[in-house]
mmCIF file of C-alpha atoms and ligand atoms in Angstrom:
data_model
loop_
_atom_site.group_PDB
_atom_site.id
_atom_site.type_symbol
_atom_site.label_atom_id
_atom_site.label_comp_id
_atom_site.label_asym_id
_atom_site.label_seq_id
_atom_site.Cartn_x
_atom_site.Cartn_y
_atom_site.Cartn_z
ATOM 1 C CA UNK P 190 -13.941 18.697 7.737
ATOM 2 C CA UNK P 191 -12.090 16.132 5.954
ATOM 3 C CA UNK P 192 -13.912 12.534 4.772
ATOM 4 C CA UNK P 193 -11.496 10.185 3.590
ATOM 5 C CA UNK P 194 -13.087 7.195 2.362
ATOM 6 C CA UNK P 195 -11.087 3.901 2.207
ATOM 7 C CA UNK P 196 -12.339 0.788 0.291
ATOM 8 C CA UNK P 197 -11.449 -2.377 2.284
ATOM 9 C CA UNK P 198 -11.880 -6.177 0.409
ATOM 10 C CA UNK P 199 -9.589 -8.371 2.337
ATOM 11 C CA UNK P 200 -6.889 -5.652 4.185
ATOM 12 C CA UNK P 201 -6.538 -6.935 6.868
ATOM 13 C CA UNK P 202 -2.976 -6.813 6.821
ATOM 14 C CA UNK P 203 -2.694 -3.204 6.241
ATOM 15 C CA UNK P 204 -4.941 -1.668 8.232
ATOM 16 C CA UNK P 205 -3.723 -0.557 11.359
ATOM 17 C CA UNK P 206 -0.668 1.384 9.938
ATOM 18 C CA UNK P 207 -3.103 2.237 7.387
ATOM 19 C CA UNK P 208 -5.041 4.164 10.298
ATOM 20 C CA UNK P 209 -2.029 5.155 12.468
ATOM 21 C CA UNK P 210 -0.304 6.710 9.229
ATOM 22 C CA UNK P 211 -3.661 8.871 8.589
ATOM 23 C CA UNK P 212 -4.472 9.812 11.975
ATOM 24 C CA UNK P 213 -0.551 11.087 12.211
ATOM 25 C CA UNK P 214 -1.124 12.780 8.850
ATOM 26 C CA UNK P 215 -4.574 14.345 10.062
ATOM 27 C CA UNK P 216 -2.927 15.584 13.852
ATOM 28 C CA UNK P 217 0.328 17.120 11.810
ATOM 29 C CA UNK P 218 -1.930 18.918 9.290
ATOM 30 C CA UNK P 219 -4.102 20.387 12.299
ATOM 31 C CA UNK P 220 -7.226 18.603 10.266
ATOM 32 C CA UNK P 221 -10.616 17.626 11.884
ATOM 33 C CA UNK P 222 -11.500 14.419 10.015
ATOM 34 C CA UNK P 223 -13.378 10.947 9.936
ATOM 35 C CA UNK P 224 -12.132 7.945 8.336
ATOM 36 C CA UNK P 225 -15.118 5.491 6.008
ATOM 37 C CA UNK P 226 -13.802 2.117 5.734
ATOM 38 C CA UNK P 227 -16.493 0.481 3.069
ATOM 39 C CA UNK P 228 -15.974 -3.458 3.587
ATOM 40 C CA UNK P 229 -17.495 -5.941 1.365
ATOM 41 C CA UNK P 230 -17.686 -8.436 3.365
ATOM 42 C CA UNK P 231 -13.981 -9.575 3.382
ATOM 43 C CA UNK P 232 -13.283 -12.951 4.260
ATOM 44 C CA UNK P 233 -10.468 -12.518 6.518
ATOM 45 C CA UNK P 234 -12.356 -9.985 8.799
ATOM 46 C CA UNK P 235 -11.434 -6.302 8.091
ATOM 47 C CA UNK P 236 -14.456 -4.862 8.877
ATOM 48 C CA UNK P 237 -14.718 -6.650 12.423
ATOM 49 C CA UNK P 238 -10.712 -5.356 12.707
ATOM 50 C CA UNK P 239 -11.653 -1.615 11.620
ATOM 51 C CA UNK P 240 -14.569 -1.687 14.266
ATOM 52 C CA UNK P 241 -11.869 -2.701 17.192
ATOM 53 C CA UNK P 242 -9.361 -0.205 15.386
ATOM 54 C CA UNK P 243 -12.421 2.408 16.067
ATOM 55 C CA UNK P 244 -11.903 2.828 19.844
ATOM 56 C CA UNK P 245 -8.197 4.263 19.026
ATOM 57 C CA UNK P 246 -9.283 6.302 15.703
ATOM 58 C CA UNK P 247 -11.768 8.275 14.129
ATOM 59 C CA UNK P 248 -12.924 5.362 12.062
ATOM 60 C CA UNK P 249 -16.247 4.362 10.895
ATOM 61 C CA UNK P 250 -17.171 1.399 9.388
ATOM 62 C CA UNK P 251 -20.143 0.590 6.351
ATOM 63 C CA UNK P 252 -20.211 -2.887 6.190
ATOM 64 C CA UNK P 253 -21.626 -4.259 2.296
ATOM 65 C CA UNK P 254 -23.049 -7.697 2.096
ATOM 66 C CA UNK P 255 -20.754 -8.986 -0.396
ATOM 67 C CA UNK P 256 -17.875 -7.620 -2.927
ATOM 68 C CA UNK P 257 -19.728 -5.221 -5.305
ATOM 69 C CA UNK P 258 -16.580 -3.225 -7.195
ATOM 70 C CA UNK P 259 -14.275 -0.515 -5.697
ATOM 71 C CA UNK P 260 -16.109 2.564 -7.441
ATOM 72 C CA UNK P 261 -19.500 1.617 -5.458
ATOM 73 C CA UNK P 262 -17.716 1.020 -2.461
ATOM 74 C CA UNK P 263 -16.808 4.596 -2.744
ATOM 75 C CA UNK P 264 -19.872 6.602 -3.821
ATOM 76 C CA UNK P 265 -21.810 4.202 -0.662
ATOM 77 C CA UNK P 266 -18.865 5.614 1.571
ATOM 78 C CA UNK P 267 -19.751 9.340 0.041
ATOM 79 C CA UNK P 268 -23.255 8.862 1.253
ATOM 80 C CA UNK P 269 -22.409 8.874 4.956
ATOM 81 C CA UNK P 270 -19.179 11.447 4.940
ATOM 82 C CA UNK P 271 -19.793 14.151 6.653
ATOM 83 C CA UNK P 272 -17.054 16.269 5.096
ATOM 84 C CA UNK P 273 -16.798 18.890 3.161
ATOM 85 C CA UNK P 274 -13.402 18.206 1.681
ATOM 86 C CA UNK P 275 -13.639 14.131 0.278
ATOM 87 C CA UNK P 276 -10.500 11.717 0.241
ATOM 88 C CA UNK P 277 -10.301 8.748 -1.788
ATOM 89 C CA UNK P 278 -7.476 6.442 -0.828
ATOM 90 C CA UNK P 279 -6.365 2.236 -1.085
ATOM 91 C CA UNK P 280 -6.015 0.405 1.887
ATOM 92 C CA UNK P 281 -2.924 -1.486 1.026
ATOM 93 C CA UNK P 282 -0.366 1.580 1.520
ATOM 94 C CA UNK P 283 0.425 1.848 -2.008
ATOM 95 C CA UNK P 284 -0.967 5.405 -1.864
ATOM 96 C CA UNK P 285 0.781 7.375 1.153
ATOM 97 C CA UNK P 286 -1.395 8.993 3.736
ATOM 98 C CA UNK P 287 1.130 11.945 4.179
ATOM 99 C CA UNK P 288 0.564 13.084 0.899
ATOM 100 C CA UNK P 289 -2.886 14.005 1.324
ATOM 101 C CA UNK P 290 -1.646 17.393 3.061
ATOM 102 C CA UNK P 291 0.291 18.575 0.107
ATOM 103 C CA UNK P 292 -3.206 17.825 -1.896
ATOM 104 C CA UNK P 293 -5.197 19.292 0.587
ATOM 105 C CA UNK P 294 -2.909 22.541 0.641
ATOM 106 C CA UNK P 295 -2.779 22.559 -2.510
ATOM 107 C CA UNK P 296 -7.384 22.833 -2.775
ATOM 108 C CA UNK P 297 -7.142 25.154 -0.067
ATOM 109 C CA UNK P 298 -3.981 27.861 -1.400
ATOM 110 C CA UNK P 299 -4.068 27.394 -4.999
ATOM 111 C CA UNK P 300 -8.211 27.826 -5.408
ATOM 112 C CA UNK P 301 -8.404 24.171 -6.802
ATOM 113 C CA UNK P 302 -11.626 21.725 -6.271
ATOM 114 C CA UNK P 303 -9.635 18.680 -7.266
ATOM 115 C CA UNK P 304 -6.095 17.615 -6.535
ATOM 116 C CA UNK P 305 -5.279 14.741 -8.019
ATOM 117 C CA UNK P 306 -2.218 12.360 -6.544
ATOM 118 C CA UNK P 307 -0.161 11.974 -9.642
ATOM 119 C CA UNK P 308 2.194 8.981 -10.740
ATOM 120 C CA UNK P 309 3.024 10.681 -14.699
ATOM 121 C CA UNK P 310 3.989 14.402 -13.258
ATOM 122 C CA UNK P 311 7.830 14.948 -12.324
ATOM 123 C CA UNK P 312 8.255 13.743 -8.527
ATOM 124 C CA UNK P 313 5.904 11.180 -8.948
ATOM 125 C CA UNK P 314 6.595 7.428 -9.879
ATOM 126 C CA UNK P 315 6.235 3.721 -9.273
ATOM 127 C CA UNK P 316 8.068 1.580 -6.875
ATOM 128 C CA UNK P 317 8.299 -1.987 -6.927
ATOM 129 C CA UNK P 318 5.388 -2.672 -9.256
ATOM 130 C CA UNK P 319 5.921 -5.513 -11.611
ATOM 131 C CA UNK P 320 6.278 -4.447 -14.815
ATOM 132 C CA UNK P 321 3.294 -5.552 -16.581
ATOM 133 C CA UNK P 322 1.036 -3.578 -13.954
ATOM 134 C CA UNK P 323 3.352 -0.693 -14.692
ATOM 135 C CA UNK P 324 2.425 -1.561 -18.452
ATOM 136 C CA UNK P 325 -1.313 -1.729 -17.595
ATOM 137 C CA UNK P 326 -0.783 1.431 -16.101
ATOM 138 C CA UNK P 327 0.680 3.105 -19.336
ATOM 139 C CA UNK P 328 -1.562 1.781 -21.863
ATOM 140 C CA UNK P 329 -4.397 3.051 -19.286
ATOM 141 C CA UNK P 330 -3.122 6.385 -19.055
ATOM 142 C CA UNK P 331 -2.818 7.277 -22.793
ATOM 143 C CA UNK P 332 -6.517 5.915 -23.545
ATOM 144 C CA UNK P 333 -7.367 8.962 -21.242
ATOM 145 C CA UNK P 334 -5.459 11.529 -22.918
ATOM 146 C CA UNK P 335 -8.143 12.722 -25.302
ATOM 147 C CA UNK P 336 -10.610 12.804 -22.186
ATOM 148 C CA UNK P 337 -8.997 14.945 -20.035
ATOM 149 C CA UNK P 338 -5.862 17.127 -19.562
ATOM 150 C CA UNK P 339 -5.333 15.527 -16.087
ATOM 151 C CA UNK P 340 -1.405 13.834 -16.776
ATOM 152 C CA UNK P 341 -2.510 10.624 -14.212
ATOM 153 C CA UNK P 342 -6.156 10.232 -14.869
ATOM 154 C CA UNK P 343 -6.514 6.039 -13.358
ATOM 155 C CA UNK P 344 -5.052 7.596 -10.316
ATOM 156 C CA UNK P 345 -7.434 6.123 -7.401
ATOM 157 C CA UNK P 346 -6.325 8.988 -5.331
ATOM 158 C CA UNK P 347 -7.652 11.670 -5.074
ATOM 159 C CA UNK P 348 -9.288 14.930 -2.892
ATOM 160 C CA UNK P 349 -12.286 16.657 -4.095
ATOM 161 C CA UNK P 350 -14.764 19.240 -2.453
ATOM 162 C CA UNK P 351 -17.789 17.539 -2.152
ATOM 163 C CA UNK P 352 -19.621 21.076 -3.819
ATOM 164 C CA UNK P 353 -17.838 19.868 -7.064
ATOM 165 C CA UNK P 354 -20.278 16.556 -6.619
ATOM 166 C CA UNK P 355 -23.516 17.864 -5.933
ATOM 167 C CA UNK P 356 -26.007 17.020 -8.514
ATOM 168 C CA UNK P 357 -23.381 15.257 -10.572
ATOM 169 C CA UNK P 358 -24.274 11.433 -11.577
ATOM 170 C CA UNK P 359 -21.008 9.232 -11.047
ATOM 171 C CA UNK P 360 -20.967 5.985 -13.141
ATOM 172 C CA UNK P 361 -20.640 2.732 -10.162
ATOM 173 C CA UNK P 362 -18.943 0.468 -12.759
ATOM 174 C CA UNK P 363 -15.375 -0.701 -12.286
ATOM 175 C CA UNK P 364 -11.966 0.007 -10.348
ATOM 176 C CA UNK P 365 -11.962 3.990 -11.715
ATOM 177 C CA UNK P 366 -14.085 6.166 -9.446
ATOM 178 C CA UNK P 367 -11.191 8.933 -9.759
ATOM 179 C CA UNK P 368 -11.567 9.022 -13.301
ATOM 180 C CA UNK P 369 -15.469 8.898 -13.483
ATOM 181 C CA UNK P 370 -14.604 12.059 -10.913
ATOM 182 C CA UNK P 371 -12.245 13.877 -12.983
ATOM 183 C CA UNK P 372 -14.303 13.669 -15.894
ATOM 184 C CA UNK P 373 -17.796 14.367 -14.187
ATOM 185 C CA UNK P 374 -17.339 16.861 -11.239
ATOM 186 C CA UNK P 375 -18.225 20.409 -11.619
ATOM 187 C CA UNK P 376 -14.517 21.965 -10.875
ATOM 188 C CA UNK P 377 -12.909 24.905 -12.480
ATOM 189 C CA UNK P 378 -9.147 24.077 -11.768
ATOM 190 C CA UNK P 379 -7.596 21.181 -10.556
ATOM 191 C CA UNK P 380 -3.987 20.193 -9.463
ATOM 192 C CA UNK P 381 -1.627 17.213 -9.910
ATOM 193 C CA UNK P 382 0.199 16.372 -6.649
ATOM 194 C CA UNK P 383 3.180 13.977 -7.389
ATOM 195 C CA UNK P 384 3.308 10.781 -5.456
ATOM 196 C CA UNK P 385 5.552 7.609 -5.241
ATOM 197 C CA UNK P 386 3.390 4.344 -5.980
ATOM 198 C CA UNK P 387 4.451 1.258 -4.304
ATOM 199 C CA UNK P 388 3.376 -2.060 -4.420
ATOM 200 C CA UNK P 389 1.389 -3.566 -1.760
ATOM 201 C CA UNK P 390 3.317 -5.195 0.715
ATOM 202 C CA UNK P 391 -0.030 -7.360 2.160
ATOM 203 C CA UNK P 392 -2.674 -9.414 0.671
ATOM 204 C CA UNK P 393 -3.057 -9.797 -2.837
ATOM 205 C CA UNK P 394 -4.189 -7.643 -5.814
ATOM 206 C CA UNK P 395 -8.173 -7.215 -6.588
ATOM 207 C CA UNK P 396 -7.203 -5.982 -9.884
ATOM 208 C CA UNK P 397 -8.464 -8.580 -12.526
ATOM 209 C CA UNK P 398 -9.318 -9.336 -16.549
ATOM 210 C CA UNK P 399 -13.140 -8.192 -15.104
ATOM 211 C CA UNK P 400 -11.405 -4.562 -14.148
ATOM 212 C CA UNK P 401 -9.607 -3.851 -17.364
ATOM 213 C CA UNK P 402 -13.334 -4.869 -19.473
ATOM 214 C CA UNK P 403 -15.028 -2.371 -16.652
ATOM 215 C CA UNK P 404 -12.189 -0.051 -17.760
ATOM 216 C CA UNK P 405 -12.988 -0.028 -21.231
ATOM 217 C CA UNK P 406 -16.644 0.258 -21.085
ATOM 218 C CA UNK P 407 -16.328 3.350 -18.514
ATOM 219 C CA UNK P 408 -14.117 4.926 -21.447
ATOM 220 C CA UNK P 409 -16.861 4.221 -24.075
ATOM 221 C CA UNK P 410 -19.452 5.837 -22.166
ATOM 222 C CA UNK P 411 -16.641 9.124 -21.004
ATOM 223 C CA UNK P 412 -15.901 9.189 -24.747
ATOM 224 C CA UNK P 413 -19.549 9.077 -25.738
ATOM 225 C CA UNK P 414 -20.667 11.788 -23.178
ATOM 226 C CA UNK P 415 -17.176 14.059 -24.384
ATOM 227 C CA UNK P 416 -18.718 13.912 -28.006
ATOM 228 C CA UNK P 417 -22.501 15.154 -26.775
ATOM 229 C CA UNK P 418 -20.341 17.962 -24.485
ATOM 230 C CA UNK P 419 -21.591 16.247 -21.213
ATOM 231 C CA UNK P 420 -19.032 16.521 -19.965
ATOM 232 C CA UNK P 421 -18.646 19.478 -17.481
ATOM 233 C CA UNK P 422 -14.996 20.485 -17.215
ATOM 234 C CA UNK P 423 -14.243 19.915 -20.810
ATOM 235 C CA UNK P 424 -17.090 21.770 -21.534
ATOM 236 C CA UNK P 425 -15.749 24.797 -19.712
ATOM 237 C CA UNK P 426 -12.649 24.873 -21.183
ATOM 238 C CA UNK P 427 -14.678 24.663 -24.936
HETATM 239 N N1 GDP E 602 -15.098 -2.467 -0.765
HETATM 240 C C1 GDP E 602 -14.386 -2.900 -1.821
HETATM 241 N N2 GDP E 602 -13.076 -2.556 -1.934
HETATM 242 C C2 GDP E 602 -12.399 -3.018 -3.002
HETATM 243 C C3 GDP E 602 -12.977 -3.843 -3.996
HETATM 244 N N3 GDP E 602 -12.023 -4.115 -4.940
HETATM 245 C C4 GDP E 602 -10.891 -3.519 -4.521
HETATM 246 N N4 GDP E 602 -11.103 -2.845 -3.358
HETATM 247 C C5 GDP E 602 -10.147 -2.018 -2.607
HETATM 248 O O1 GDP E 602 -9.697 -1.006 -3.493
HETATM 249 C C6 GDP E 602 -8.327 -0.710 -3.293
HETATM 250 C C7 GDP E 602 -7.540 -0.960 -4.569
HETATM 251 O O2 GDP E 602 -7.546 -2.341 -4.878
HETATM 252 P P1 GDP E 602 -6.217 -3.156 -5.206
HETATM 253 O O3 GDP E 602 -6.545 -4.598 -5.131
HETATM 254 O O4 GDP E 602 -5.101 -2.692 -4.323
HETATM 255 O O5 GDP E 602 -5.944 -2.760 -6.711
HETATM 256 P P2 GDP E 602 -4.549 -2.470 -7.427
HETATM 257 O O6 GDP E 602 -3.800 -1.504 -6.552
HETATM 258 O O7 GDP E 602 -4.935 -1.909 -8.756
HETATM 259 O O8 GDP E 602 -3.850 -3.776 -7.516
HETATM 260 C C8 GDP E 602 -7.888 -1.588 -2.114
HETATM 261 O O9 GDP E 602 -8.031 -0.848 -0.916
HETATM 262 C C9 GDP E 602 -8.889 -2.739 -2.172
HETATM 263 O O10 GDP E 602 -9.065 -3.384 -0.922
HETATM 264 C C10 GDP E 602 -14.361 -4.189 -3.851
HETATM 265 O O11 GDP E 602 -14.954 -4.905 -4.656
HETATM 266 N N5 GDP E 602 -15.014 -3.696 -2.758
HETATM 267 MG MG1 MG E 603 -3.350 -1.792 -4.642
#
């Protein structure tokens, strides 16, 4: 069974196709799967508008008493999946539900634990991001290269088997639970999947000066446990 957890602050506006697009992904796949929306309390009601959406899709809600960071939002989602395979994916559209099957296919016929959706691989790109996001983006990506050979490593989306997380202790801090994933899960292969980013057509950005200091910390600590070899897939490959 697939889990694919979805981290709601203030989505209102993107919801329902959010949940139309992945149930249509889920019925042309053939997939049995549940849908975690982890609200934090968003002022303009998503949680109370995923727990209507319930009654037409397999949706359930954890509701968190105030905004405590996208990475938490996802390991308290983890908690209550009941799936074997895990999805990670942003509410706002700018990741597209459709291309969780090619990640998916690609776990289940290529022998991966980890596909990764990929912006920095040919086929993948960004559309209609302003340009110093895309910037962000860049500068973000190189600080990883030394960490790990994954080409889009800030990529918030992502499919893991949830045996690659057992035992393994994921850092809460920040915007970058895929990276803290990529560089902590026990997985012995892993593929890119290329995807087209776009920007988010409702709502506004959660993305803030507090995310990019969150950012650099969790990259001090990845870099500190690289040097003392804690770190399991780069370990493997030693
Ligand atoms: N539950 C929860 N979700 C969050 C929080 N911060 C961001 N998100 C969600 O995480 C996803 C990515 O955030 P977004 O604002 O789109 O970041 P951007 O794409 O980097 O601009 C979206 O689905 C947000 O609603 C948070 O503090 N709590
Ligand atoms: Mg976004």
């Amino acid at each position: 069974m697939l889990s694919v957890i979805v981290p709601t602050y203030n989505e209102r506006g993107a919801l329902p196709e959010l949940l139309e697009r992945l149930a249509a992904t889920f019925q042309q796949g053939g997939l049995a799967a549940e849908i975690i929306v982890v609200d934090d309390n968003s002022p303009d009601g998503t949680a109370a508008l995923a727990e209507e959406l319930a009654a037409r899709f397999p949706v359930r809600v954890l509701r968190r008493p105030g905004k405590l960071g996208l990475a938490s939002a996802v390991l308290d989602g983890l908690k209550i999946a009941h799936g074997d395979l895990i999805a990670v994916i942003d509410a706002d559209l700018s990741h597209p539900p459709e291309a969780l099957l090619p990640m998916i296919q690609a776990i289940e016929q290529e022998g991966a634990d980890l596909a990764v959706g990929s912006r920095y691989i040919p086929g993948g790109g960004m559309e209609d991001w302003p340009l110093s996001r895309q910037l962000v983006s860049m500068i973000a990506n190189r600080l990883t290269l030394a960490l790990t050979p994954v080409r889009d490593a800030t990529s918030g989306f992502f499919v893991v088997r949830r045996q690659a997380l057992e035992g393994v202790n994921l850092n809460p801090i920040g915007f970058k639970i895929g990276l803290e994933v990529i560089a902590r899960a026990h997985y012995r292969k892993y593929v890119e999947v290329p995807y087209t980013f776009t920007d988010r057509k409702h709502g506004f950005s959660k993305f803030t000066q507090r995310e990019v200091i969150a950012f650099l910390k969790q990259l001090l600590i990845l870099y500190g446990d690289k040097y003392r070899n804690r770190l399991y897939f780069a370990r493997s490959r030693a």
